[in-house]
């Protein structure tokens, strides 16, 4: 059953859903000089001027209801969350409508 579901689930949809779930369960409070885990290649190379640094923390703050703290982390957190959420909705619609169209056309007779 799970294998069948994963076969029809687009990889991009799975990626965005997993990302938002992980950000929703992340701890929004930074304690002291605590280093956070990052996948950012620029931050991992030692650069501190990455324009995207803080977007994940900003989205985490939003999901925990801390709007002011979210804007302190990064101003693009709210637009990023809206864009990702819209993309998830579009991928779900495309996936389900595509399967309905295929399922409806299987039973049709194409006789002239």
PDB file of C-alpha atoms in Angstrom:
ATOM      1  CA  UNK A   1       0.000   0.000   0.000  1.00  0.00           C
ATOM      2  CA  UNK A   2       2.727   2.483   0.988  1.00  0.00           C
ATOM      3  CA  UNK A   3       4.851   1.530  -2.016  1.00  0.00           C
ATOM      4  CA  UNK A   4       1.878   2.146  -4.307  1.00  0.00           C
ATOM      5  CA  UNK A   5       1.288   5.590  -2.746  1.00  0.00           C
ATOM      6  CA  UNK A   6       4.960   6.573  -3.097  1.00  0.00           C
ATOM      7  CA  UNK A   7       4.920   5.539  -6.747  1.00  0.00           C
ATOM      8  CA  UNK A   8       2.223   8.125  -7.519  1.00  0.00           C
ATOM      9  CA  UNK A   9       3.629  10.829  -5.235  1.00  0.00           C
ATOM     10  CA  UNK A  10       5.904  13.261  -7.099  1.00  0.00           C
ATOM     11  CA  UNK A  11       9.375  13.621  -5.611  1.00  0.00           C
ATOM     12  CA  UNK A  12       9.036  17.424  -5.447  1.00  0.00           C
ATOM     13  CA  UNK A  13       5.802  17.140  -3.460  1.00  0.00           C
ATOM     14  CA  UNK A  14       7.425  14.714  -1.046  1.00  0.00           C
ATOM     15  CA  UNK A  15      10.409  17.081  -0.650  1.00  0.00           C
ATOM     16  CA  UNK A  16       8.316  20.190   0.132  1.00  0.00           C
ATOM     17  CA  UNK A  17       5.975  18.344   2.507  1.00  0.00           C
ATOM     18  CA  UNK A  18       8.935  16.859   4.386  1.00  0.00           C
ATOM     19  CA  UNK A  19      10.665  20.245   4.567  1.00  0.00           C
ATOM     20  CA  UNK A  20       7.618  22.002   6.014  1.00  0.00           C
ATOM     21  CA  UNK A  21       6.951  19.200   8.503  1.00  0.00           C
ATOM     22  CA  UNK A  22      10.563  19.322   9.719  1.00  0.00           C
ATOM     23  CA  UNK A  23      10.434  23.121  10.028  1.00  0.00           C
ATOM     24  CA  UNK A  24       7.139  22.888  11.926  1.00  0.00           C
ATOM     25  CA  UNK A  25       8.681  20.546  14.511  1.00  0.00           C
ATOM     26  CA  UNK A  26      11.983  22.453  14.823  1.00  0.00           C
ATOM     27  CA  UNK A  27      12.748  24.364  18.008  1.00  0.00           C
ATOM     28  CA  UNK A  28      12.094  28.040  17.227  1.00  0.00           C
ATOM     29  CA  UNK A  29      14.104  29.392  20.156  1.00  0.00           C
ATOM     30  CA  UNK A  30      17.858  29.859  19.824  1.00  0.00           C
ATOM     31  CA  UNK A  31      19.528  29.452  23.202  1.00  0.00           C
ATOM     32  CA  UNK A  32      22.605  31.618  23.699  1.00  0.00           C
ATOM     33  CA  UNK A  33      25.343  31.148  21.126  1.00  0.00           C
ATOM     34  CA  UNK A  34      23.949  27.797  19.996  1.00  0.00           C
ATOM     35  CA  UNK A  35      24.994  26.783  16.478  1.00  0.00           C
ATOM     36  CA  UNK A  36      22.139  25.545  14.332  1.00  0.00           C
ATOM     37  CA  UNK A  37      22.339  22.811  11.719  1.00  0.00           C
ATOM     38  CA  UNK A  38      22.387  24.100   8.154  1.00  0.00           C
ATOM     39  CA  UNK A  39      22.459  22.650   4.660  1.00  0.00           C
ATOM     40  CA  UNK A  40      23.580  25.972   3.176  1.00  0.00           C
ATOM     41  CA  UNK A  41      26.782  25.370   1.180  1.00  0.00           C
ATOM     42  CA  UNK A  42      27.940  28.965   1.679  1.00  0.00           C
ATOM     43  CA  UNK A  43      27.528  28.791   5.457  1.00  0.00           C
ATOM     44  CA  UNK A  44      29.281  25.415   5.548  1.00  0.00           C
ATOM     45  CA  UNK A  45      32.205  26.941   3.624  1.00  0.00           C
ATOM     46  CA  UNK A  46      32.508  29.699   6.227  1.00  0.00           C
ATOM     47  CA  UNK A  47      30.859  32.598   4.403  1.00  0.00           C
ATOM     48  CA  UNK A  48      28.574  34.714   6.566  1.00  0.00           C
ATOM     49  CA  UNK A  49      26.929  36.847   3.884  1.00  0.00           C
ATOM     50  CA  UNK A  50      24.451  34.358   2.439  1.00  0.00           C
ATOM     51  CA  UNK A  51      21.265  36.156   1.297  1.00  0.00           C
ATOM     52  CA  UNK A  52      19.127  33.146   2.186  1.00  0.00           C
ATOM     53  CA  UNK A  53      20.391  32.594   5.715  1.00  0.00           C
ATOM     54  CA  UNK A  54      17.536  32.696   8.176  1.00  0.00           C
ATOM     55  CA  UNK A  55      14.652  31.752   5.860  1.00  0.00           C
ATOM     56  CA  UNK A  56      14.260  28.317   7.467  1.00  0.00           C
ATOM     57  CA  UNK A  57      14.340  29.813  10.965  1.00  0.00           C
ATOM     58  CA  UNK A  58      11.895  32.488   9.810  1.00  0.00           C
ATOM     59  CA  UNK A  59       9.450  29.847   8.547  1.00  0.00           C
ATOM     60  CA  UNK A  60       9.842  27.929  11.817  1.00  0.00           C
ATOM     61  CA  UNK A  61       9.005  31.089  13.777  1.00  0.00           C
ATOM     62  CA  UNK A  62       5.939  31.648  11.576  1.00  0.00           C
ATOM     63  CA  UNK A  63       4.709  28.111  12.154  1.00  0.00           C
ATOM     64  CA  UNK A  64       4.968  28.698  15.886  1.00  0.00           C
ATOM     65  CA  UNK A  65       3.047  31.978  15.652  1.00  0.00           C
ATOM     66  CA  UNK A  66       5.964  34.346  16.248  1.00  0.00           C
ATOM     67  CA  UNK A  67       5.443  36.875  13.451  1.00  0.00           C
ATOM     68  CA  UNK A  68       7.759  39.603  14.815  1.00  0.00           C
ATOM     69  CA  UNK A  69      10.597  37.137  15.466  1.00  0.00           C
ATOM     70  CA  UNK A  70      10.072  35.683  11.991  1.00  0.00           C
ATOM     71  CA  UNK A  71      10.683  39.092  10.403  1.00  0.00           C
ATOM     72  CA  UNK A  72      13.807  39.502  12.556  1.00  0.00           C
ATOM     73  CA  UNK A  73      15.210  36.229  11.212  1.00  0.00           C
ATOM     74  CA  UNK A  74      14.501  37.011   7.539  1.00  0.00           C
ATOM     75  CA  UNK A  75      12.008  39.267   5.806  1.00  0.00           C
ATOM     76  CA  UNK A  76      11.296  36.684   3.076  1.00  0.00           C
ATOM     77  CA  UNK A  77      10.021  33.969   5.472  1.00  0.00           C
ATOM     78  CA  UNK A  78       6.325  34.742   5.008  1.00  0.00           C
ATOM     79  CA  UNK A  79       6.482  34.999   1.194  1.00  0.00           C
ATOM     80  CA  UNK A  80       8.583  31.813   1.070  1.00  0.00           C
ATOM     81  CA  UNK A  81       6.032  29.929   3.192  1.00  0.00           C
ATOM     82  CA  UNK A  82       3.198  31.157   0.964  1.00  0.00           C
ATOM     83  CA  UNK A  83       5.070  30.200  -2.220  1.00  0.00           C
ATOM     84  CA  UNK A  84       5.958  26.723  -0.904  1.00  0.00           C
ATOM     85  CA  UNK A  85       2.392  26.157   0.321  1.00  0.00           C
ATOM     86  CA  UNK A  86       0.989  27.209  -3.056  1.00  0.00           C
ATOM     87  CA  UNK A  87       3.419  24.866  -4.831  1.00  0.00           C
ATOM     88  CA  UNK A  88       2.287  21.974  -2.616  1.00  0.00           C
ATOM     89  CA  UNK A  89      -1.362  22.725  -3.481  1.00  0.00           C
ATOM     90  CA  UNK A  90      -0.557  22.874  -7.213  1.00  0.00           C
ATOM     91  CA  UNK A  91       1.360  19.572  -7.085  1.00  0.00           C
ATOM     92  CA  UNK A  92      -1.481  17.856  -5.219  1.00  0.00           C
ATOM     93  CA  UNK A  93      -4.049  19.154  -7.716  1.00  0.00           C
ATOM     94  CA  UNK A  94      -1.947  18.117 -10.709  1.00  0.00           C
ATOM     95  CA  UNK A  95      -1.307  14.676  -9.277  1.00  0.00           C
ATOM     96  CA  UNK A  96      -4.922  13.908  -8.388  1.00  0.00           C
ATOM     97  CA  UNK A  97      -6.477  15.418 -11.517  1.00  0.00           C
ATOM     98  CA  UNK A  98      -3.968  13.593 -13.733  1.00  0.00           C
ATOM     99  CA  UNK A  99      -4.896  10.267 -12.119  1.00  0.00           C
ATOM    100  CA  UNK A 100      -8.636  10.980 -12.459  1.00  0.00           C
ATOM    101  CA  UNK A 101      -8.285  11.761 -16.166  1.00  0.00           C
ATOM    102  CA  UNK A 102      -6.297   8.579 -16.768  1.00  0.00           C
ATOM    103  CA  UNK A 103      -8.772   6.494 -14.779  1.00  0.00           C
ATOM    104  CA  UNK A 104     -11.773   7.947 -16.640  1.00  0.00           C
ATOM    105  CA  UNK A 105     -10.267   7.406 -20.070  1.00  0.00           C
ATOM    106  CA  UNK A 106      -9.486   3.716 -19.447  1.00  0.00           C
ATOM    107  CA  UNK A 107     -13.149   2.652 -19.619  1.00  0.00           C
ATOM    108  CA  UNK A 108     -14.051   4.567 -22.783  1.00  0.00           C
ATOM    109  CA  UNK A 109     -14.505   2.825 -26.093  1.00  0.00           C
ATOM    110  CA  UNK A 110     -12.782   4.603 -28.933  1.00  0.00           C
ATOM    111  CA  UNK A 111     -14.899   3.186 -31.762  1.00  0.00           C
ATOM    112  CA  UNK A 112     -15.710   5.206 -34.839  1.00  0.00           C
TER     113      UNK A 112
END
